[in-house]
The first five atom37 places (N, CA, C, CB, O) and aatype in JSON, in Angstrom:
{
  "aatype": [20, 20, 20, 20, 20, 20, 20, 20, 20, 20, 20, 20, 20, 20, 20, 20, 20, 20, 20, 20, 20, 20, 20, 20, 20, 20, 20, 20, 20, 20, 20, 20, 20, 20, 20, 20, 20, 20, 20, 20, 20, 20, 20, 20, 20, 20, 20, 20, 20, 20, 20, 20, 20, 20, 20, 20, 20, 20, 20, 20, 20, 20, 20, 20, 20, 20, 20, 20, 20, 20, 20, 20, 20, 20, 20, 20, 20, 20, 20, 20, 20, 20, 20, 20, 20, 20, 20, 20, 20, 20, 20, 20, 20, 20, 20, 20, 20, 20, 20, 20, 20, 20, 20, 20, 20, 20, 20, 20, 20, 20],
  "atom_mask": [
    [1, 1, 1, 1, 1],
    [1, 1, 1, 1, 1],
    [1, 1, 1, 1, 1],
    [1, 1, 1, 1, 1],
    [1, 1, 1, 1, 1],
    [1, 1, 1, 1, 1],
    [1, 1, 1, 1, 1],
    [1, 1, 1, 1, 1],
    [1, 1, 1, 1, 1],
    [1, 1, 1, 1, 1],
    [1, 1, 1, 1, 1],
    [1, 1, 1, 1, 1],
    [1, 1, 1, 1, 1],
    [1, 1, 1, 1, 1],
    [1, 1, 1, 1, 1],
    [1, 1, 1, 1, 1],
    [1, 1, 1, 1, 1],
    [1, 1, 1, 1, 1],
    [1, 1, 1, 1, 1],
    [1, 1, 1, 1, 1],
    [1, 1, 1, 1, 1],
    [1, 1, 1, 1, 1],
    [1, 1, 1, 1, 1],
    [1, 1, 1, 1, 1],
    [1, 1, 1, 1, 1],
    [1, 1, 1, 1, 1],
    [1, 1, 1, 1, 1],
    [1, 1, 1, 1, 1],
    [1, 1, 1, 1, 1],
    [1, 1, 1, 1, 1],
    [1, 1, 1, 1, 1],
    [1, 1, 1, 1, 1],
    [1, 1, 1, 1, 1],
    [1, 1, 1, 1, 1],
    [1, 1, 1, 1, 1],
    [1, 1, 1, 1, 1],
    [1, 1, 1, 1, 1],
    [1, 1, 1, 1, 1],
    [1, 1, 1, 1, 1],
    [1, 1, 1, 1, 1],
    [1, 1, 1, 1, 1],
    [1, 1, 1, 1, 1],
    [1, 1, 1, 1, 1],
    [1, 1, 1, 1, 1],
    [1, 1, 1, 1, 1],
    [1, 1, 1, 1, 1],
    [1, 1, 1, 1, 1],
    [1, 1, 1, 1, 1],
    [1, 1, 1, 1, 1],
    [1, 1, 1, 1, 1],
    [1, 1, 1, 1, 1],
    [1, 1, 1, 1, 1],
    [1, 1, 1, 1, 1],
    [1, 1, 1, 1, 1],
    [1, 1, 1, 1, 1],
    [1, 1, 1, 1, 1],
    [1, 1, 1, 1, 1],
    [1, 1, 1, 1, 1],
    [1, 1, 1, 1, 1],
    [1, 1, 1, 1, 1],
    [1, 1, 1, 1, 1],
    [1, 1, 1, 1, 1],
    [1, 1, 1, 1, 1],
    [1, 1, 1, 1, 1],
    [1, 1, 1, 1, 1],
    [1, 1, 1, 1, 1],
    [1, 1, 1, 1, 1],
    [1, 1, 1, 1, 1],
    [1, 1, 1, 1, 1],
    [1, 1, 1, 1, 1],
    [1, 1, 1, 1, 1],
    [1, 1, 1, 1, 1],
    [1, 1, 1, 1, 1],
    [1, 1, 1, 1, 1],
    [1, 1, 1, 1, 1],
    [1, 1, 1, 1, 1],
    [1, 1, 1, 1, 1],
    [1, 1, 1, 1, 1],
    [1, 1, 1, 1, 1],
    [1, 1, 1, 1, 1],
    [1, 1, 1, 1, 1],
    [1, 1, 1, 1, 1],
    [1, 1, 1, 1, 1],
    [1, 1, 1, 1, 1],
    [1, 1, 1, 1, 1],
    [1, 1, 1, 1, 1],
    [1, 1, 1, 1, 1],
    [1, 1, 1, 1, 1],
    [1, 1, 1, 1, 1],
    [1, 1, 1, 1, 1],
    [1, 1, 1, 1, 1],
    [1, 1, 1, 1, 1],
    [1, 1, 1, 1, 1],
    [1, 1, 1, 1, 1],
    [1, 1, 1, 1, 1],
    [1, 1, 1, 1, 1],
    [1, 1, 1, 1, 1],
    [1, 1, 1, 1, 1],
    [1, 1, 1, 1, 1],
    [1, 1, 1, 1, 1],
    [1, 1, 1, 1, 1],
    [1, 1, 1, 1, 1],
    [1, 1, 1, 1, 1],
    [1, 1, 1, 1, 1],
    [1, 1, 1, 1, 1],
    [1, 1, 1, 1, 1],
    [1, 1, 1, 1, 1],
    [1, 1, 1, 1, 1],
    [1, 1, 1, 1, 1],
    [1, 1, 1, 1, 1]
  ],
  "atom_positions": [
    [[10.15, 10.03, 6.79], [8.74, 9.91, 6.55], [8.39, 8.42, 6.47], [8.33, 10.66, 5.25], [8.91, 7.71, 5.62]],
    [[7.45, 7.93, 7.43], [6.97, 6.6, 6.95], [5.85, 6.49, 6.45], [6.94, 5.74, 7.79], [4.98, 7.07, 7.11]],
    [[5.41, 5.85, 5.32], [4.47, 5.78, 4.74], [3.63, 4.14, 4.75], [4.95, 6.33, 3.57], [4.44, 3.23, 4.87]],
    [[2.3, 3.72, 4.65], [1.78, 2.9, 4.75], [0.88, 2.6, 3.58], [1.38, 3.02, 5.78], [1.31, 3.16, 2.57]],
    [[-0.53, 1.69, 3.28], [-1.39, 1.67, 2.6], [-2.33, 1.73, 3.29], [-1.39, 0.91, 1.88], [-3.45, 2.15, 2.98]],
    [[-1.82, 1.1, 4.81], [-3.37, 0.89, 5.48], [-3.15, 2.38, 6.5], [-3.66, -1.04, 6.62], [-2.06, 2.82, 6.86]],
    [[-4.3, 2.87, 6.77], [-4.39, 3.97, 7.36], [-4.4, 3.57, 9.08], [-5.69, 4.71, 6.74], [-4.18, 4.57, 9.76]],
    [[-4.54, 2.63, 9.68], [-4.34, 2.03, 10.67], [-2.86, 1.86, 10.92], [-5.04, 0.98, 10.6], [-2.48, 2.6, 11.82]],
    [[-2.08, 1.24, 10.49], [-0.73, 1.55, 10.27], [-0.2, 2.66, 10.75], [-0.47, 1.56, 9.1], [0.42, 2.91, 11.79]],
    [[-0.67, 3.57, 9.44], [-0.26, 5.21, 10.12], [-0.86, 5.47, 11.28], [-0.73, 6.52, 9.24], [0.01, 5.45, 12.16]],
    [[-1.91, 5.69, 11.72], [-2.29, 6.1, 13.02], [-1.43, 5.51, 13.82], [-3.62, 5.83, 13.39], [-0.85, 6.18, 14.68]],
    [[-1.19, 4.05, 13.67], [-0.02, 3.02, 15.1], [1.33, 3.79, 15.19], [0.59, 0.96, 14.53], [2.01, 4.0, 16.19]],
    [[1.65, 4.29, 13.39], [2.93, 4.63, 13.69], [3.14, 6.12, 13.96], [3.75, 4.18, 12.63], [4.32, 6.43, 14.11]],
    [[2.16, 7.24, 14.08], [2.23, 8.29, 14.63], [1.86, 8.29, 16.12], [1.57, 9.08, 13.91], [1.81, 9.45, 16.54]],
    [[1.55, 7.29, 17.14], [1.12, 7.11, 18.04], [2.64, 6.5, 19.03], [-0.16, 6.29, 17.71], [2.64, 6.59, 20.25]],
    [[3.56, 6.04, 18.44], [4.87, 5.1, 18.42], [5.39, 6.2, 18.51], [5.36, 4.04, 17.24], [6.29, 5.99, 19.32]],
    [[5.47, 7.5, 18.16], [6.23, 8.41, 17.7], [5.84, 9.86, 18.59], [6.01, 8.43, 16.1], [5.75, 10.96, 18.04]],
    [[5.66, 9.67, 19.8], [5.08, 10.59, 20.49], [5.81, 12.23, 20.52], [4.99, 9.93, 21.82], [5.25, 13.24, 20.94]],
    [[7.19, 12.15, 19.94], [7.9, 13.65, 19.76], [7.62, 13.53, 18.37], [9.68, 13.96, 20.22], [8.12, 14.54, 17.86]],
    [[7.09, 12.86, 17.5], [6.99, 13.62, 16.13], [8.23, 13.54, 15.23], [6.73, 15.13, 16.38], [8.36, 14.23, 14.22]],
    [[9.12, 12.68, 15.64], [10.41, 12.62, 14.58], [10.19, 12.73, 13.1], [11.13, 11.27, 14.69], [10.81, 13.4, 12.28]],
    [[8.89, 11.72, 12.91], [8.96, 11.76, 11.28], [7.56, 12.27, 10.87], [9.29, 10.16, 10.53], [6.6, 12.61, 11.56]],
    [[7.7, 12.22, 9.81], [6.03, 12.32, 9.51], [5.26, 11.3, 8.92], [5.71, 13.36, 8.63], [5.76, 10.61, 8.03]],
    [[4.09, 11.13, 9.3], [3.5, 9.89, 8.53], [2.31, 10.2, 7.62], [3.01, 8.79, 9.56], [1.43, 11.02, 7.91]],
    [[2.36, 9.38, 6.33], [1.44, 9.32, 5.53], [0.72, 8.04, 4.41], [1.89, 10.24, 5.0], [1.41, 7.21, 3.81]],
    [[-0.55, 8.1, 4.35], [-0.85, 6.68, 3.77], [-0.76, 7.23, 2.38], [-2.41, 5.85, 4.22], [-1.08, 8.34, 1.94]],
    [[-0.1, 5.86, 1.62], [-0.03, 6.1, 0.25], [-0.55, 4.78, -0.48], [1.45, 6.52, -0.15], [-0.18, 3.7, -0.01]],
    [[-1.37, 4.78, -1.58], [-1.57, 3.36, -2.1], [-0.83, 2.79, -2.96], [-2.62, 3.19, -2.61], [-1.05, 3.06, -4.15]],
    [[0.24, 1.85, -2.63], [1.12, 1.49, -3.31], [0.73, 0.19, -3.94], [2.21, 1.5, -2.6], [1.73, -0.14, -4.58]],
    [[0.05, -0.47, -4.06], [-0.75, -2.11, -4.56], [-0.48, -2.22, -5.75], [-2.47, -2.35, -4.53], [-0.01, -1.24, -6.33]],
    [[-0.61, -3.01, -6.19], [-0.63, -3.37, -7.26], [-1.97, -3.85, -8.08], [0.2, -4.13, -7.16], [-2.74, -4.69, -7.62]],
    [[-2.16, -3.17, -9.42], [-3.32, -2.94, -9.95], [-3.83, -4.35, -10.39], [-3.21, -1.9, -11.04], [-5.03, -4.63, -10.33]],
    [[-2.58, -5.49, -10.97], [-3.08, -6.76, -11.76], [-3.47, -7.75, -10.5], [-1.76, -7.48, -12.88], [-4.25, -8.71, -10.55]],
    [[-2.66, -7.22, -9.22], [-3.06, -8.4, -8.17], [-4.56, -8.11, -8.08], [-2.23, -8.32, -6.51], [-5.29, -8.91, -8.66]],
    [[-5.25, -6.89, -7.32], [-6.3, -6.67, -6.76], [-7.43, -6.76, -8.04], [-6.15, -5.35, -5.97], [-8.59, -6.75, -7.63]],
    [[-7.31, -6.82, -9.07], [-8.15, -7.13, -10.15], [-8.28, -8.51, -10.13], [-7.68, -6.66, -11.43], [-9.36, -9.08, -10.28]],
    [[-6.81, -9.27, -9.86], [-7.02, -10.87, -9.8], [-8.12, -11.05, -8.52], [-5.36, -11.8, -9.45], [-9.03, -11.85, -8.69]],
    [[-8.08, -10.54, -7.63], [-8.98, -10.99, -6.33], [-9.8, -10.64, -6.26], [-8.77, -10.85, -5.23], [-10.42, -11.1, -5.3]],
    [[-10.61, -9.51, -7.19], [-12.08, -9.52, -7.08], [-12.77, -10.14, -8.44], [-12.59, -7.99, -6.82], [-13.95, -10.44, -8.61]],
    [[-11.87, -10.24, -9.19], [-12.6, -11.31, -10.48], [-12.65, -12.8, -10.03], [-11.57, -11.35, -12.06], [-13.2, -13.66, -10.72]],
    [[-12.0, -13.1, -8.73], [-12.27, -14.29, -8.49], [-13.77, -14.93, -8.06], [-11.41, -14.48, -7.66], [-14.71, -14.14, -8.05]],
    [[-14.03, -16.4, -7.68], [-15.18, -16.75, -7.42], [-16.32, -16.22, -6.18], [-14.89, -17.88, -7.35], [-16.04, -16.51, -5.02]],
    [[-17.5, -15.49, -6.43], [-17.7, -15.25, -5.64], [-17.8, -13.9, -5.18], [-17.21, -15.86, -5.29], [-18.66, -13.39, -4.46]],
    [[-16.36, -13.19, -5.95], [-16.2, -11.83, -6.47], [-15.4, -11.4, -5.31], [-17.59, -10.94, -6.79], [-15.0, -12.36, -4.65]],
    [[-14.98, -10.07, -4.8], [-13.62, -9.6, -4.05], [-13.95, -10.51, -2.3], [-13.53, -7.3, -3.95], [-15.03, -10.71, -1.73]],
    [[-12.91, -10.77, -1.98], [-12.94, -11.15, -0.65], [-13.64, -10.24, 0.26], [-11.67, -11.33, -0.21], [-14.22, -9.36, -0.38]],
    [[-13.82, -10.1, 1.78], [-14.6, -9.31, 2.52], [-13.78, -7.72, 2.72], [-14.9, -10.17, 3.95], [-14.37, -6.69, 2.4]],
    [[-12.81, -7.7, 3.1], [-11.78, -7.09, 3.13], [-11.72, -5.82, 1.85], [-10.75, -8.2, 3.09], [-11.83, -4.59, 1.86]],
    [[-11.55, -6.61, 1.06], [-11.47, -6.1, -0.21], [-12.71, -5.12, -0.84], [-11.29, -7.3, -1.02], [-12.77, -4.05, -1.45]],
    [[-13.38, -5.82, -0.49], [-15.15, -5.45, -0.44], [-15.46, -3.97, -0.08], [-16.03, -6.41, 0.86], [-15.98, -2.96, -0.55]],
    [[-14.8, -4.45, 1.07], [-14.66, -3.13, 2.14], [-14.36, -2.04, 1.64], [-13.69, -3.19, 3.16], [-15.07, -1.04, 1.76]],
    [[-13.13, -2.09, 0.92], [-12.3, -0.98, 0.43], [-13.38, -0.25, -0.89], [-10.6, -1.69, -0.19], [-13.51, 0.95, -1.11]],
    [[-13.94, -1.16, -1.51], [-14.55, -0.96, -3.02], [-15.75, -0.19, -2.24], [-15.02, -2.6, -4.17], [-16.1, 0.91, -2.68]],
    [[-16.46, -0.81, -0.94], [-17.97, -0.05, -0.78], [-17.77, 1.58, -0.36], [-18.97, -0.87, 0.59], [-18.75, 2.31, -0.49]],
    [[-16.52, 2.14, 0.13], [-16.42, 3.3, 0.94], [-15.83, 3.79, -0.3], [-15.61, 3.34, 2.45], [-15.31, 4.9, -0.15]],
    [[-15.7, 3.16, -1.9], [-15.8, 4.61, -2.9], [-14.42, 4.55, -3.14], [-16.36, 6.27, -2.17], [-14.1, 5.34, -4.04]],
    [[-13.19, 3.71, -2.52], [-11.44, 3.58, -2.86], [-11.45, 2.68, -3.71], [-10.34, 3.12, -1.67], [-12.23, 1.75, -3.92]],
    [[-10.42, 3.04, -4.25], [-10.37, 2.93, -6.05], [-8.41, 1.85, -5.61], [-10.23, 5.51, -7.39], [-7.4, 2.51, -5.81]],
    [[-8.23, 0.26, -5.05], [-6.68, -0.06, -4.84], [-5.88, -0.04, -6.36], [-6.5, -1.72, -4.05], [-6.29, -0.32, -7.49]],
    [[-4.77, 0.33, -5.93], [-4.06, 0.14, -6.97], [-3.71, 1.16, -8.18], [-4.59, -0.82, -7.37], [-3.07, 0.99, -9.21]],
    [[-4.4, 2.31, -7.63], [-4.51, 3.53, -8.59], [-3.75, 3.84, -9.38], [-4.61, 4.52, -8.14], [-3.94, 4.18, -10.55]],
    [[-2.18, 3.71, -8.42], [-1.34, 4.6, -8.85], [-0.07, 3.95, -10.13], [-0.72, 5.15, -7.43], [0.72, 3.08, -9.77]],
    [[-0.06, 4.15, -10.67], [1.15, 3.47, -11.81], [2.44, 3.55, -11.02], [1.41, 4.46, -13.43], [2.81, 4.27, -10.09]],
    [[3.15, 2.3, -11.88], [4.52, 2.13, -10.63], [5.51, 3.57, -11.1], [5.77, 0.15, -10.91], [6.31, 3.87, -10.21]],
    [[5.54, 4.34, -12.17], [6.06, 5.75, -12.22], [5.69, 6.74, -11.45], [5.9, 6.22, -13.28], [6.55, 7.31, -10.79]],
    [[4.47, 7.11, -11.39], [3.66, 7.54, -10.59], [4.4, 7.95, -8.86], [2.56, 6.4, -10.69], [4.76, 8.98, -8.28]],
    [[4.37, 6.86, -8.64], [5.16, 6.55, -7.32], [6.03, 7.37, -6.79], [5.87, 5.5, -7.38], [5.82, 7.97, -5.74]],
    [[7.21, 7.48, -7.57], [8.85, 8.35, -7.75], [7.97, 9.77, -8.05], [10.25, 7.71, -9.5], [8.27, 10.81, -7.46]],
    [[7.18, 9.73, -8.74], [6.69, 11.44, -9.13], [6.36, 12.02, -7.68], [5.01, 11.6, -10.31], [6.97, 12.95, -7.16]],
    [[5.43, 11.41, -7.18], [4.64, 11.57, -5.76], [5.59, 12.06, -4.71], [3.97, 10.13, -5.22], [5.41, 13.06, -4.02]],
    [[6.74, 11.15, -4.65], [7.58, 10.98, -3.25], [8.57, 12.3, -4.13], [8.51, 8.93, -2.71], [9.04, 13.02, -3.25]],
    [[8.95, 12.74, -5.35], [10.1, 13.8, -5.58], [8.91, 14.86, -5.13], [10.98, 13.97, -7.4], [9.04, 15.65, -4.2]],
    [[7.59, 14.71, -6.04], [7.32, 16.69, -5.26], [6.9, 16.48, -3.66], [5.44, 17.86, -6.2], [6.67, 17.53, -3.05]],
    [[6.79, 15.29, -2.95], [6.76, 15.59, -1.51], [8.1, 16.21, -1.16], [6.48, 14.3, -0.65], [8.18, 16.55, 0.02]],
    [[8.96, 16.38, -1.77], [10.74, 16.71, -1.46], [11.6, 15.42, -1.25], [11.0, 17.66, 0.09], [12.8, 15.28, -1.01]],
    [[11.01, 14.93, -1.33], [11.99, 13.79, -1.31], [13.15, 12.68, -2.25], [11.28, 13.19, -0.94], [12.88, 12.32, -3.4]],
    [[14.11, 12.36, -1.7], [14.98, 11.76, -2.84], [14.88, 10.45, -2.72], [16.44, 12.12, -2.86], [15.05, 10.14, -1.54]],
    [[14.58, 9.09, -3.73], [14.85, 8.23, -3.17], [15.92, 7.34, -3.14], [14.14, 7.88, -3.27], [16.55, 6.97, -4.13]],
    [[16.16, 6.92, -1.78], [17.54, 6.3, -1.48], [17.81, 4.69, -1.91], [17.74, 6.42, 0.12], [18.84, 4.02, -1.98]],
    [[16.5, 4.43, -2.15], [16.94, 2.56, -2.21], [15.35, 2.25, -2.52], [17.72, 1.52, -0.25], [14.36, 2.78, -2.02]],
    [[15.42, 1.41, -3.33], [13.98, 0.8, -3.65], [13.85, -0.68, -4.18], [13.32, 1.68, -4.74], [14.82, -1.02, -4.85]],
    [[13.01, -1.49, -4.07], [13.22, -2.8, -4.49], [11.45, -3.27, -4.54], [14.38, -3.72, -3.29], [10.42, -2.71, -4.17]],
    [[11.65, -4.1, -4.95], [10.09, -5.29, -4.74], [10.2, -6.2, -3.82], [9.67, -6.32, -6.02], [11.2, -6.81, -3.45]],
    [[8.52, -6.31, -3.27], [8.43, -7.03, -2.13], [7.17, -7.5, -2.12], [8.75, -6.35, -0.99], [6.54, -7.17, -3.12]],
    [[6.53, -8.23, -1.24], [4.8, -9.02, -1.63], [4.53, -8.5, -0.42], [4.4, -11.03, -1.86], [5.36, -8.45, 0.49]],
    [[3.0, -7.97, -0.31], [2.48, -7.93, 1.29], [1.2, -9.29, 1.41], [1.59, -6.01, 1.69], [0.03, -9.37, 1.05]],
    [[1.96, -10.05, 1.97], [1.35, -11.04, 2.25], [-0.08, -10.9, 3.14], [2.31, -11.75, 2.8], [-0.05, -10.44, 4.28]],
    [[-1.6, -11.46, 2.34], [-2.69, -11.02, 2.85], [-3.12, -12.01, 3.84], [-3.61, -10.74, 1.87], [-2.49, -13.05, 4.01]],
    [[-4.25, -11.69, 4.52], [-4.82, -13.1, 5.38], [-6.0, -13.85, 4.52], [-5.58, -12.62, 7.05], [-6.52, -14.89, 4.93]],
    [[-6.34, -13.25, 3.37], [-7.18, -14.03, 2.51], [-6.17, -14.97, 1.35], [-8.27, -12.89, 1.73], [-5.11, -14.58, 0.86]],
    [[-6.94, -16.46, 1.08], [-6.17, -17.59, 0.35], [-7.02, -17.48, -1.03], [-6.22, -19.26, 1.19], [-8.14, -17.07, -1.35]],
    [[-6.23, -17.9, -1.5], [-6.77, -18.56, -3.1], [-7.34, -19.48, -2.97], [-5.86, -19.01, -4.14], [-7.39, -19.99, -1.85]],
    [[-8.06, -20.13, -4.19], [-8.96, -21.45, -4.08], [-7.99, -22.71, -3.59], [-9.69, -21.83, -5.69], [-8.64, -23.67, -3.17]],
    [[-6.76, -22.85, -3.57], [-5.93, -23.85, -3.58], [-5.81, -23.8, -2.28], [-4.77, -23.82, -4.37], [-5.87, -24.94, -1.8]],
    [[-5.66, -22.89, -1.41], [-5.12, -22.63, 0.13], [-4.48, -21.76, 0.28], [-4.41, -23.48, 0.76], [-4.53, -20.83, 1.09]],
    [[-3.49, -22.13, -0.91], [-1.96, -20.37, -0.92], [-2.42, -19.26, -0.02], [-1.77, -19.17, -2.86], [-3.53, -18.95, 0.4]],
    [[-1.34, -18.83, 0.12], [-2.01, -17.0, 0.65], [-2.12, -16.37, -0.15], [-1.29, -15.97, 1.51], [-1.71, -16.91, -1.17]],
    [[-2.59, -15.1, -0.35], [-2.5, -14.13, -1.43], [-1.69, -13.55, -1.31], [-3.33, -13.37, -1.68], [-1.6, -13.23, -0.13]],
    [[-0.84, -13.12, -1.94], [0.38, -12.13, -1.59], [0.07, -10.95, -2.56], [2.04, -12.82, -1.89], [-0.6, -11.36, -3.5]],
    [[0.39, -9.28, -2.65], [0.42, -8.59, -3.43], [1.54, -7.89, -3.51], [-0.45, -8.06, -3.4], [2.16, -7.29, -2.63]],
    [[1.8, -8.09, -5.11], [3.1, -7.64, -5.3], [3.35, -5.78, -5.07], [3.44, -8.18, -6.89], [2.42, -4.98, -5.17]],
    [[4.51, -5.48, -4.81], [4.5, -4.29, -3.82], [5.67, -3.97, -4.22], [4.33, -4.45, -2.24], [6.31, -4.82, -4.84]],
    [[6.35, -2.43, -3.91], [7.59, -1.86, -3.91], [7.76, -0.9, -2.81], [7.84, -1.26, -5.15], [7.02, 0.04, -2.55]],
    [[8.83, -1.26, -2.19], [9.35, -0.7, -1.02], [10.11, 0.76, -1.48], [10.36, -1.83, -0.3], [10.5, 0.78, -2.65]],
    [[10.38, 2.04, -0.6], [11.7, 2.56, -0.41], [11.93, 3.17, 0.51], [12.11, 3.21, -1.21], [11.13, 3.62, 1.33]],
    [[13.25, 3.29, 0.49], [13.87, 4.3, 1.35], [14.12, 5.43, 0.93], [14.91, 3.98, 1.81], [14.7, 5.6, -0.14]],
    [[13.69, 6.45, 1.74], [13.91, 8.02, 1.12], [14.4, 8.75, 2.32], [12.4, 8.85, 0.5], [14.38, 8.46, 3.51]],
    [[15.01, 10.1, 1.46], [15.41, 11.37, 2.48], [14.42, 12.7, 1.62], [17.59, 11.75, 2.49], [13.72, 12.76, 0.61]],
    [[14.83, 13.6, 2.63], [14.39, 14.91, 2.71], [15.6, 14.99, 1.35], [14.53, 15.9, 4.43], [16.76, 14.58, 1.43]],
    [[15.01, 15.59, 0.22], [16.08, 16.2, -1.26], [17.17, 16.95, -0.97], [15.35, 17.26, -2.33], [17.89, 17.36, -1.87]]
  ]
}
């Protein structure tokens, strides 16, 4: 199963996948303290971000327990998991990029 945040993603990667090997699904994995940092900033959420807040999506929903709950009743076991940043195309006031902190895994069918 590959899973994404952005729903574009999934569509690319069920499109990549023309026999259907896996299944794909978007899940919001974000992190709640990053995306609070980027719309309390100056000015208020980037455009992007904006985006997500006007169509009624709520980033960052899910608690990092949460997560493991989700992926065991999809059937799944997970095989390997770690932290990782998804580096954004919007910067901080300094220049930096934004990065949001994130957790990866690998899973099987239980």
């Amino acid at each position: 199963m590959g899973v994404d945040l952005s729903l574009g993603a999934v569509e690319h990667a069920r499109r990549a996948d023309p026999a259907g090997a896996a299944e794909y699904r978007q899940l919001n994995l974000t992190d709640a303290a990053g995306v609070a940092e980027l719309a309390a900033g100056p000015g208020g959420p980037p455009a992007k971000l904006r985006r997500v807040f006007d169509h009624g999506l709520r980033p960052a929903d899910a608690a990092d327990k949460e997560v493991p709950e989700v992926l065991a009743e999809a059937g799944l076991e997970i095989l390997a998991e770690g932290p990782t940043a998804l580096a954004q195309t919007e910067q901080w006031p300094d220049g930096s990029r934004v990065e949001l902190p994130a957790r990866w895994f690998v899973v099987s069918r239980a």
